[in-house]
Short mmCIF file of C-alpha atoms and ligand atoms in Angstrom, two decimals:
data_model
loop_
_atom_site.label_atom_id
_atom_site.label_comp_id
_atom_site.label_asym_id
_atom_site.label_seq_id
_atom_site.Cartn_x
_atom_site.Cartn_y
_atom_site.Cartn_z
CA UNK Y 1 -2.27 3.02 -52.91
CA UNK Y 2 -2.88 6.75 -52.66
CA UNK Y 3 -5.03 6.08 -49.35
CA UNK Y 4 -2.69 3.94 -47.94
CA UNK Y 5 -0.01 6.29 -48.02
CA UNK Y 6 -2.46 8.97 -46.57
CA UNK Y 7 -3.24 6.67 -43.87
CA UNK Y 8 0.39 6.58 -42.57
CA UNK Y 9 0.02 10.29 -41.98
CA UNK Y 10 -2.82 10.26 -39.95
CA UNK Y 11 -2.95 13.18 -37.39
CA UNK Y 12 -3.42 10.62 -34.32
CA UNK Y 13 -5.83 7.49 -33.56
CA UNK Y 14 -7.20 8.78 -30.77
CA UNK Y 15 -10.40 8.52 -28.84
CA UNK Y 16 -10.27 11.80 -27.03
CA UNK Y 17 -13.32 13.78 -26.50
CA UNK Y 18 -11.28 16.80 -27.62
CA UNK Y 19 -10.82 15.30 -31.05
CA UNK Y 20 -14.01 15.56 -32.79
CA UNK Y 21 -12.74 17.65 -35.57
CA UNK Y 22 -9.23 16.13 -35.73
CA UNK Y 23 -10.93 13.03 -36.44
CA UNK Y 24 -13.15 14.14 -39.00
CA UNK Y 25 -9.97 16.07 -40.70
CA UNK Y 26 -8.11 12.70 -40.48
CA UNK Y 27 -11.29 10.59 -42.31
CA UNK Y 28 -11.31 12.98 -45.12
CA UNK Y 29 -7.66 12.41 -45.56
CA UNK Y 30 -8.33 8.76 -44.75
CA UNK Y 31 -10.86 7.77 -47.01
CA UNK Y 32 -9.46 10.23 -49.71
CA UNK Y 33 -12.46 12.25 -49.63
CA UNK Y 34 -11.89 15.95 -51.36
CA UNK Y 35 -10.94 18.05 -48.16
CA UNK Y 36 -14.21 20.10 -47.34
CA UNK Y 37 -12.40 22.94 -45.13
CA UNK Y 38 -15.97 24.51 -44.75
CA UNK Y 39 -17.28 21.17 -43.04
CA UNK Y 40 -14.32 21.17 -40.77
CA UNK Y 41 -14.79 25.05 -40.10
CA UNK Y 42 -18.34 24.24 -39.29
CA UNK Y 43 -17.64 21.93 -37.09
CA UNK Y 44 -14.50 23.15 -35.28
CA UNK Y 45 -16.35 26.27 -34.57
CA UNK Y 46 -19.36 24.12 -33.18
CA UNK Y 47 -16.72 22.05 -31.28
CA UNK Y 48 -14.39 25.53 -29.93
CA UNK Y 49 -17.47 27.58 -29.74
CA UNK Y 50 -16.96 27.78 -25.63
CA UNK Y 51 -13.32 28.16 -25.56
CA UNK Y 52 -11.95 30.21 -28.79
CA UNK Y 53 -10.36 33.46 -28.11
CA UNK Y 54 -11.87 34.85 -31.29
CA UNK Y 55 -15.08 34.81 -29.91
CA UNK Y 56 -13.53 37.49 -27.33
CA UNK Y 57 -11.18 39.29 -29.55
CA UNK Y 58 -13.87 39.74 -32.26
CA UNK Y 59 -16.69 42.08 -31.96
CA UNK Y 60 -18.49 41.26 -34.82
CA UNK Y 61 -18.32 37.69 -34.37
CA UNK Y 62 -17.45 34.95 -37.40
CA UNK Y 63 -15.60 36.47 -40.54
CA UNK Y 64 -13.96 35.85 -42.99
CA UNK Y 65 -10.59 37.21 -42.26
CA UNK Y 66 -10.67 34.52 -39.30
CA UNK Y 67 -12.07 31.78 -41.95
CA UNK Y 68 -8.91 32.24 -44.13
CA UNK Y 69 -6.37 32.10 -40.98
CA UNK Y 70 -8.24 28.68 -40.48
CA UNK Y 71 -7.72 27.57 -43.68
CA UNK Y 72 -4.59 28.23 -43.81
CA UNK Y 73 -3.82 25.93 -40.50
CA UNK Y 74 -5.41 23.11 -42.02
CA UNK Y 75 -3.32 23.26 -45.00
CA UNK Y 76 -0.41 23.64 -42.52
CA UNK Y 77 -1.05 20.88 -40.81
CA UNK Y 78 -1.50 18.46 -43.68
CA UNK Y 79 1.89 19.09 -44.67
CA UNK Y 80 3.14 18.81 -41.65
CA UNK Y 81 1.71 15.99 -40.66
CA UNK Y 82 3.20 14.34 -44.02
CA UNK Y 83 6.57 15.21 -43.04
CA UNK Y 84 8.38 11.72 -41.76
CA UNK Y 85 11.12 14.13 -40.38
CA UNK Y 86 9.03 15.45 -37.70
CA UNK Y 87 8.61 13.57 -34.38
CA UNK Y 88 5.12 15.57 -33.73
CA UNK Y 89 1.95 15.66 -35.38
CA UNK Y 90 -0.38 18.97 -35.95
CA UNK Y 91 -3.82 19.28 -34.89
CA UNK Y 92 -6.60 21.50 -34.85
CA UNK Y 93 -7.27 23.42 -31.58
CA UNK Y 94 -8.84 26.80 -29.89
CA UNK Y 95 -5.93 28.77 -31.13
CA UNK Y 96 -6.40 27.65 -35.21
CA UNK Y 97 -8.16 30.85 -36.19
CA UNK Y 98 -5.69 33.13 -34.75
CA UNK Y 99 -2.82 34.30 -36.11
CA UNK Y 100 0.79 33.81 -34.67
CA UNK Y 101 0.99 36.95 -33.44
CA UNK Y 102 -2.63 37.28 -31.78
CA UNK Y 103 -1.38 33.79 -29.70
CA UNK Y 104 1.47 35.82 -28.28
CA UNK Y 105 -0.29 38.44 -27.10
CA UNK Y 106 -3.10 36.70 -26.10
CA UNK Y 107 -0.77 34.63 -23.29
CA UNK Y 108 1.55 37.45 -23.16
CA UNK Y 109 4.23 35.54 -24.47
CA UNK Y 110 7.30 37.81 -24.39
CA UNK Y 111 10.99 37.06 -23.18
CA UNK Y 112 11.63 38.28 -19.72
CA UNK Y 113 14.85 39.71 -20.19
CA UNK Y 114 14.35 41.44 -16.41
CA UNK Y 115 14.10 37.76 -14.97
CA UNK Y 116 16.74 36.29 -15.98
CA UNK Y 117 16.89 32.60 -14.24
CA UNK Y 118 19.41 32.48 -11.77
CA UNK Y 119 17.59 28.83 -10.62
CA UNK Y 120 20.57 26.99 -11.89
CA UNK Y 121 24.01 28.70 -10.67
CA UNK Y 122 24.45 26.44 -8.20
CA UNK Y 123 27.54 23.72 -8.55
CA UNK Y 124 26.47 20.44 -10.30
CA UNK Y 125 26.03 17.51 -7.89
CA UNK Y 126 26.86 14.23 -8.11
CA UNK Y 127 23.76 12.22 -9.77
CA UNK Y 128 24.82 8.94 -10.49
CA UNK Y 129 23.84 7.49 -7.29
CA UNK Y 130 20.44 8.86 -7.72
CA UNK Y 131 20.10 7.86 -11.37
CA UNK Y 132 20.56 4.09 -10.93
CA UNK Y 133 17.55 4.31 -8.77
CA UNK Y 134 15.66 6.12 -11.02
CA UNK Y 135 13.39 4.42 -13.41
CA UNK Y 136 13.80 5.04 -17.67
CA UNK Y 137 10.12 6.17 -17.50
CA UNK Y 138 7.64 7.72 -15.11
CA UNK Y 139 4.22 9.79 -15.29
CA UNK Y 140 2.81 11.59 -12.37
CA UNK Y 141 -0.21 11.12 -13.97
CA UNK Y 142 -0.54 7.48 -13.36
CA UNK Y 143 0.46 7.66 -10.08
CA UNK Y 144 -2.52 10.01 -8.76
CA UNK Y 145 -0.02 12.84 -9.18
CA UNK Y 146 -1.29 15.45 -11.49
CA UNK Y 147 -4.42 17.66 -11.11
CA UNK Y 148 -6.38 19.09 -13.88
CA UNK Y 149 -5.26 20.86 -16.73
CA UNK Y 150 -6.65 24.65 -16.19
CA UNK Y 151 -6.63 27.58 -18.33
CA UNK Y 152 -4.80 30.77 -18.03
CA UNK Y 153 -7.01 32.54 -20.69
CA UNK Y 154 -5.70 36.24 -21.74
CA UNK Y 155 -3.28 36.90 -19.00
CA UNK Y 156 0.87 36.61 -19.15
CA UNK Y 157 0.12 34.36 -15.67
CA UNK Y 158 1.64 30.97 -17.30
CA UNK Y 159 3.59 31.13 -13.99
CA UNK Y 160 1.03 30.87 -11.41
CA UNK Y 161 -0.17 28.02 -12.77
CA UNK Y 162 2.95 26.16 -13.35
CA UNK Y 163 3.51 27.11 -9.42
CA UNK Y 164 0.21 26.23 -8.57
CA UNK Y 165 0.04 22.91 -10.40
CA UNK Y 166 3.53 22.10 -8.71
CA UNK Y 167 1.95 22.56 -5.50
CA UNK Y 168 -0.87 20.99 -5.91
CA UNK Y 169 0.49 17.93 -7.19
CA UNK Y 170 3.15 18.25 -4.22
CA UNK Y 171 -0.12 17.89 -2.30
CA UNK Y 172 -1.84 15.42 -4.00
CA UNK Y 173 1.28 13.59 -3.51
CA UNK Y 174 1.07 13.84 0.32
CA UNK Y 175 -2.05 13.84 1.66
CA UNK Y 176 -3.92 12.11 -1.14
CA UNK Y 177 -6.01 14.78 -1.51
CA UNK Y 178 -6.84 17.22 -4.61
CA UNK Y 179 -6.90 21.27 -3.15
CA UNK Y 180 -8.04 23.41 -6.38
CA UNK Y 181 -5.76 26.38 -5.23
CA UNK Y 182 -5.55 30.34 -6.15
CA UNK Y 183 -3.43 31.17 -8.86
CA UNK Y 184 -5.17 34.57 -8.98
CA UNK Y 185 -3.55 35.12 -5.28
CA UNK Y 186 -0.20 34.79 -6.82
CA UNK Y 187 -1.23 37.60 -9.87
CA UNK Y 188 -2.40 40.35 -7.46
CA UNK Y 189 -0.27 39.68 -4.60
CA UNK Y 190 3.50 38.05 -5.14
CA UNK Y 191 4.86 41.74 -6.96
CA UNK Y 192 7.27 41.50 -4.06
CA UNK Y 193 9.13 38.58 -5.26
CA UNK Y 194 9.52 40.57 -8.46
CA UNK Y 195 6.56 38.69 -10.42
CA UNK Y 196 4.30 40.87 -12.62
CA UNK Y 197 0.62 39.70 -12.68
CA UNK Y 198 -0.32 39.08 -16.10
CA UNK Y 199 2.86 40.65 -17.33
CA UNK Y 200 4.62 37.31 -16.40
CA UNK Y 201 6.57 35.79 -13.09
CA UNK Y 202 8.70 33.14 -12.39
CA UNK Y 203 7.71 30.10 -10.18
CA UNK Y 204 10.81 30.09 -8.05
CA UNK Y 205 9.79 33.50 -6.62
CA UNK Y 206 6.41 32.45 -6.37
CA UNK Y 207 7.34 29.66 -3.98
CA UNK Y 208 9.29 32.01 -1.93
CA UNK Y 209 6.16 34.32 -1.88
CA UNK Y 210 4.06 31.46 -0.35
CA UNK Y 211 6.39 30.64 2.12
CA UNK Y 212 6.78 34.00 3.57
CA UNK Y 213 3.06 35.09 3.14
CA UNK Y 214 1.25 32.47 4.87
CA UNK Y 215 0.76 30.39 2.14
CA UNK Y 216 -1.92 29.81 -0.89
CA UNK Y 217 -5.88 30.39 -0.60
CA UNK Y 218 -8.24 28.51 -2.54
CA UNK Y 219 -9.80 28.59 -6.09
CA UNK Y 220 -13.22 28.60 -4.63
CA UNK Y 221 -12.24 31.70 -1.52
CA UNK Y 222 -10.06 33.46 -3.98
CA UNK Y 223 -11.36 32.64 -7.86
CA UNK Y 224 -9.36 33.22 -11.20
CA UNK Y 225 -10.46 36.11 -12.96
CA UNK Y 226 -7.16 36.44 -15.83
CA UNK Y 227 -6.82 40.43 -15.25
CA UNK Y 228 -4.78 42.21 -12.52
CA UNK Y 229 -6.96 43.10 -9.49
CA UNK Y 230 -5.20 44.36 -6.01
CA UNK Y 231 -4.43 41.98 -3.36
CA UNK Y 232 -7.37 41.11 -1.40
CA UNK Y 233 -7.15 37.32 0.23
CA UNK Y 234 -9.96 36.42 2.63
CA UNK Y 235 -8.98 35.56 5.87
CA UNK Y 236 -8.35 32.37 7.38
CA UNK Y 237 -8.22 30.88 3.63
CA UNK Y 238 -4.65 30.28 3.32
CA UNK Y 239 -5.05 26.99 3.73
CA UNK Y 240 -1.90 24.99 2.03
CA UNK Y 241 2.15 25.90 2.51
CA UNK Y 242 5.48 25.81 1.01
CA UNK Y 243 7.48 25.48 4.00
CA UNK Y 244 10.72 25.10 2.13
CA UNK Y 245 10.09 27.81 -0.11
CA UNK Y 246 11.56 27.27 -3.67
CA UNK Y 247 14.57 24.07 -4.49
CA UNK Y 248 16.29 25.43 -8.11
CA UNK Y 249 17.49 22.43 -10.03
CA UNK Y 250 20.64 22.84 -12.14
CA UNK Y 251 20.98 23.17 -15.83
CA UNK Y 252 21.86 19.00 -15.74
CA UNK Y 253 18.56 17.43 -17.51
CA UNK Y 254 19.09 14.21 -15.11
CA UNK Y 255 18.78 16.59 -11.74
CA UNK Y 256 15.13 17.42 -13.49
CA UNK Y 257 14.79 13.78 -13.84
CA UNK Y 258 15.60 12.53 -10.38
CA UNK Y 259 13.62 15.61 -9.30
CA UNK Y 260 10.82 14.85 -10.88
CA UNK Y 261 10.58 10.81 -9.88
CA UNK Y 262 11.83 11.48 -6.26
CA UNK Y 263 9.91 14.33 -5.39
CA UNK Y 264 6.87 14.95 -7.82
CA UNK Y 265 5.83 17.14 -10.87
CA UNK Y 266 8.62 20.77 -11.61
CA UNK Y 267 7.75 23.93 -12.93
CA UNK Y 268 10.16 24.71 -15.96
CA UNK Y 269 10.01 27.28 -18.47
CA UNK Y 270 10.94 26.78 -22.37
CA UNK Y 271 10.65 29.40 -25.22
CA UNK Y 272 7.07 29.16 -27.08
CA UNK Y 273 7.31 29.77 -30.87
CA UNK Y 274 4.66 29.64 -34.03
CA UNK Y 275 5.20 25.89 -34.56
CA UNK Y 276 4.57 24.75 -30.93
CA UNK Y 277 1.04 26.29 -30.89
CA UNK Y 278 -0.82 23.39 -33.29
CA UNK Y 279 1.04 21.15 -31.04
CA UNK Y 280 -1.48 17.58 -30.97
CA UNK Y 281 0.31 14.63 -30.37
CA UNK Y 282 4.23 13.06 -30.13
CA UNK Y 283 7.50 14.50 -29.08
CA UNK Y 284 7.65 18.32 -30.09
CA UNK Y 285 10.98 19.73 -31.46
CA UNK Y 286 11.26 22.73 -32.64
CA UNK Y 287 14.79 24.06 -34.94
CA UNK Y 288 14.21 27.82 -34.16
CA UNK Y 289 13.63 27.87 -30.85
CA UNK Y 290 15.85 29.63 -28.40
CA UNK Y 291 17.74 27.43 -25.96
CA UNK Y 292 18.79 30.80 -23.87
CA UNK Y 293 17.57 32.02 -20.07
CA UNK Y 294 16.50 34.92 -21.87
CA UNK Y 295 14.69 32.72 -24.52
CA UNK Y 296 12.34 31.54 -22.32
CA UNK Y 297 8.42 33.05 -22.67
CA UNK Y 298 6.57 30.38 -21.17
CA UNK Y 299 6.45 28.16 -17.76
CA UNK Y 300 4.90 24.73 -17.42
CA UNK Y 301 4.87 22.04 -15.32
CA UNK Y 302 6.56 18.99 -15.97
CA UNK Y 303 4.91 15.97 -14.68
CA UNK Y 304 6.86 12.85 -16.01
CA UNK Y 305 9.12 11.55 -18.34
CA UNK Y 306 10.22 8.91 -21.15
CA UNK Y 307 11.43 7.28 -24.60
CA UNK Y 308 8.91 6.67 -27.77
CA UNK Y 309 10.35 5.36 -31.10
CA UNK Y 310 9.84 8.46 -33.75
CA UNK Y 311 10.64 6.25 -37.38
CA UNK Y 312 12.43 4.03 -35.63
CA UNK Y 313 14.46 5.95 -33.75
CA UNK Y 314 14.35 6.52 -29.61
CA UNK Y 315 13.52 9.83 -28.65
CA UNK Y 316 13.42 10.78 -25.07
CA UNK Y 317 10.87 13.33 -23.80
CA UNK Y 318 9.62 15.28 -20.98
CA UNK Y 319 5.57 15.26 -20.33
CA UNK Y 320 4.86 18.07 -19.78
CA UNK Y 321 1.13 19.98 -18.52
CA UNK Y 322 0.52 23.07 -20.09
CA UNK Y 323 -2.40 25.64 -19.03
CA UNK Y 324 -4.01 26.52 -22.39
CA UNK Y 325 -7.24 24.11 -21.15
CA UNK Y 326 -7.75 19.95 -21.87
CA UNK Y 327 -8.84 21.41 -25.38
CA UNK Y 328 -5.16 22.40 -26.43
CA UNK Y 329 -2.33 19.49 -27.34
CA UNK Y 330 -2.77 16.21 -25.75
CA UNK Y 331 -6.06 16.92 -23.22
CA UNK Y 332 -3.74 19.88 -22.37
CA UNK Y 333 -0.09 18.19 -22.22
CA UNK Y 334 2.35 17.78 -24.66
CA UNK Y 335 5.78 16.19 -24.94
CA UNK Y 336 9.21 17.77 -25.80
CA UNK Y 337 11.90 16.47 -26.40
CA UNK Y 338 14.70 15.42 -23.51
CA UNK Y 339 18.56 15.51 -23.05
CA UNK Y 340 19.11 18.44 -25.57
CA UNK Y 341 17.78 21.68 -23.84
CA UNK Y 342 15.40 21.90 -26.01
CA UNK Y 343 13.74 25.53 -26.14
CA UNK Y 344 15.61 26.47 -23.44
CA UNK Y 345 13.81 24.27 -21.13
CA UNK Y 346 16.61 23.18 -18.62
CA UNK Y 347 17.20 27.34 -17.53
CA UNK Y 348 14.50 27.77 -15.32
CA UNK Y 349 13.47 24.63 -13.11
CA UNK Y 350 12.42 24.45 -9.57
CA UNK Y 351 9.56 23.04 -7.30
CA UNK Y 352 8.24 23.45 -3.77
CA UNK Y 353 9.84 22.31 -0.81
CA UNK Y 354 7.90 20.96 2.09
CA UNK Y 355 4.14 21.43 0.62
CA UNK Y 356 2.02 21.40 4.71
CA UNK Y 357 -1.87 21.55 4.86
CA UNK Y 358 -2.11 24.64 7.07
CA UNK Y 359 -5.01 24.04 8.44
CA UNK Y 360 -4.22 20.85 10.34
CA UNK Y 361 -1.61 22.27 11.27
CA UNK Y 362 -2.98 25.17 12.56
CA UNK Y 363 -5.08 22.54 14.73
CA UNK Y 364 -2.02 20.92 15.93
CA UNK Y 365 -0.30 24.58 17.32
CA UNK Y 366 -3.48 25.50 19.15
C1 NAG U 401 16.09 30.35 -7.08
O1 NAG U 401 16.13 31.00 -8.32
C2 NAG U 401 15.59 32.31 -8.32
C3 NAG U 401 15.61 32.82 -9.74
O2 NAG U 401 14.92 31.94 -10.54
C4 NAG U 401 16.35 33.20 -7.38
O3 NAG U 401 15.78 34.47 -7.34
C5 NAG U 401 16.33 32.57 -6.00
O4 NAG U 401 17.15 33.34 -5.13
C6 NAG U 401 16.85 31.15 -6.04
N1 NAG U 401 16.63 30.54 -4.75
C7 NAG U 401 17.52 29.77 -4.16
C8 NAG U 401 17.12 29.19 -2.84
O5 NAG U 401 18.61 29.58 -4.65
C1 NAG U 402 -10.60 24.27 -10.16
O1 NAG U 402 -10.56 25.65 -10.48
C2 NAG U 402 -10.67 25.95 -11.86
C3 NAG U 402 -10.47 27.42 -12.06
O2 NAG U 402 -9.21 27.68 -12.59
C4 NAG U 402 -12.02 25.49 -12.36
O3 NAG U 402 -12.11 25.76 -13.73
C5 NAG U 402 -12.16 24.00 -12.11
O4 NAG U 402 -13.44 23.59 -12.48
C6 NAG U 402 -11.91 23.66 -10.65
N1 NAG U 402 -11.85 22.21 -10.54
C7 NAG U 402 -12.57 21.51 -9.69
C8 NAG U 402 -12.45 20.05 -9.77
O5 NAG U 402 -13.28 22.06 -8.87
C1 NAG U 403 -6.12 19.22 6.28
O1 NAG U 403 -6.47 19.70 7.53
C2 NAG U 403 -7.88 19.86 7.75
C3 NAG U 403 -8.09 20.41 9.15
O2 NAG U 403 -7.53 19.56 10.12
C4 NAG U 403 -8.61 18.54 7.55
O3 NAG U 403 -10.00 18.76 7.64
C5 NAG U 403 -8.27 17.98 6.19
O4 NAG U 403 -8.87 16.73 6.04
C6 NAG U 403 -6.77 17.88 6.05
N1 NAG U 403 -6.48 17.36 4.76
C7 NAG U 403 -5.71 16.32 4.63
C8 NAG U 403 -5.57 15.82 3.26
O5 NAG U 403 -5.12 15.77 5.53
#
């Protein structure tokens, strides 16, 4: 009885490499077992070793203090994850021994209230042409349109790599043909365009920036190093554009969707709070978000789209690709929740227009 109830609430069925210790937190709970949180500490340190913050943030290595915070998750996530109301499920990731506050500051999360998104003043246009032609669901990802998931470590710089994964998969798109491309290019040199480095940007300027500055260099000629440096791209390594500079959708969730299924993955921007972070699996949905422009802490890219049944009820989500590594959420995506504005997601969205590989072209003018 008991452990079939239990087994409605598993955390996910899943055979993800990144779920080691999810799984073994869902057989306990399976098979009705007395929880063992020191097992599952054990073992999610074994299985986070090479990607936890703590191991960075604490000197003196494994304590106690961070043992309790852990504890505390797990018990978190149980209930949670018992609660038919909610349309995600918790899981255990890098950020479990960390405390709400220590995420924040860790990605910088912080409203920019001096960046307010302007992306979406522009008059509403006239979608239902474009809808009818648009299919109910659609994922980049199985379409060879999403590169991989990367990680923007302890730096506010969320927004480079929304901008760079937008461009990249703009690319992808094109030519066929993955470019791993500089998001640290777009911390040290887009201040211009009124981004900040780690102190946070917003994508729409940082397409603008690559349009007018010879465009992006590459991971490899100009590697991510998560702390503000000055300016300093080799030469001749500008190698991919953004002709059009940046196109800013309107606040209309079915100009995001048409967006995204005509021309490829969006950057977008929602407001992160403490529930989102043990994000694992489903549709997220959060009551206290903010749904404001100055709500928003946090840009993404969005790389697809659809409807999953949440107790028998349709739910429509974005998928989205975060940058908090293939260890975080679903191997480093999530889904949220679509049609609402939820988080504040439809403020902020835009994506590059006319993505050129510079150095054919370059060929072609000489
Ligand atoms: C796009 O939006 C940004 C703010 O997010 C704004 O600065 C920029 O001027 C807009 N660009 C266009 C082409 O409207
Ligand atoms: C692309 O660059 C990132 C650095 O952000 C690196 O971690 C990753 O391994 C690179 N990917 C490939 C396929 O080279
Ligand atoms: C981009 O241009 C360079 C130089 O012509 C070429 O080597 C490369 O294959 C091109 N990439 C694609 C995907 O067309």
């Amino acid at each position: 009885m008991r452990g079939s109830k239990l087994a409605a609430i598993l955390l996910i069925a899943t055979t993800s490499v990144y779920a080691n210790v999810n799984e073994e937190l869902q057989k306990m709970l399976n098979a009705n077992q007395r929880l063992d949180v020191d097992v599952l500490y054990e073992q999610w340190l074994k299985e986070f070793d090479g990607v936890r913050p703590s191991k960075r943030l604490d000197a003196r290595g494994v304590n106690q203090f961070r043992k309790g915070i852990f504890n505390s998750k797990v018990m978190n996530i149980i209930s949670h994850n018992l609660d038919k109301t909610k349309t995600f499920k918790k899981g255990l990731n890098q950020l479990s021994d960390l405390t709400a506050e220590e995420v924040y500051r860790y990605y910088n999360l912080k409203a920019q209230a001096e960046q307010v998104c302007s992306a979406t003043s522009s008059a509403a246009k006239d979608l239902s042409q474009a809808l009818k032609s648009t299919p109910e669901a659609y994922d980049w990802r199985e379409h060879n349109g999403v590169t991989p998931v990367k990680d923007q470590g302890q730096c506010g710089s969320c927004w480079t790599f929304s901008t760079v994964g937008a461009v990249e998969a703009h690319y992808l798109i094109k030519y066929h043909q993955f470019r791993n491309l500089s998001e640290q290019q777009l911390v040290d040199c887009a201040q211009n365009f009124d981004n900040h480095g780690c102190n946070g940007g917003l994508p729409s300027h940082a397409f603008e920036y690559i349009k007018d500055n010879g465009g992006l260099s590459t991971e490899q000629n100009y590697p991510y190093h998560g702390v503000d440096q000055t300016c300093n791209i080799p030469s001749g390594t500008q190698v991919v554009g953004v002709v059009g500079g940046s196109v800013n959708l309107t606040t209309s969730e079915d100009d995001l969707k048409v967006a995204i299924y005509e021309h490829g993955p969006v950057s977008i921007a929602f407001q992160v709070v403490d529930d989102f972070m043990d994000y694992h699996s489903g549709v997220y949905a959060s009551q206290v978000c903010g749904n404001g422009p100055m709500d928003v802490n946090h840009a993404v890219l969005a790389v697809g789209y659809g409807t999953e049944k949440v107790s028998g009820v349709d739910i429509d989500y974005w998928i989205v690709k975060n940058s908090w590594s293939a260890s975080w959420g679903d191997q480093g995506f999530f889904k949220i929740q679509r049609g609402v504005n939820m988080c504040g997601l439809n403020n902020c969205n835009s994506y590059p227009q006319d993505v050129l590989n510079l150095s054919s072209a370059k060929e072609f003018l000489q």
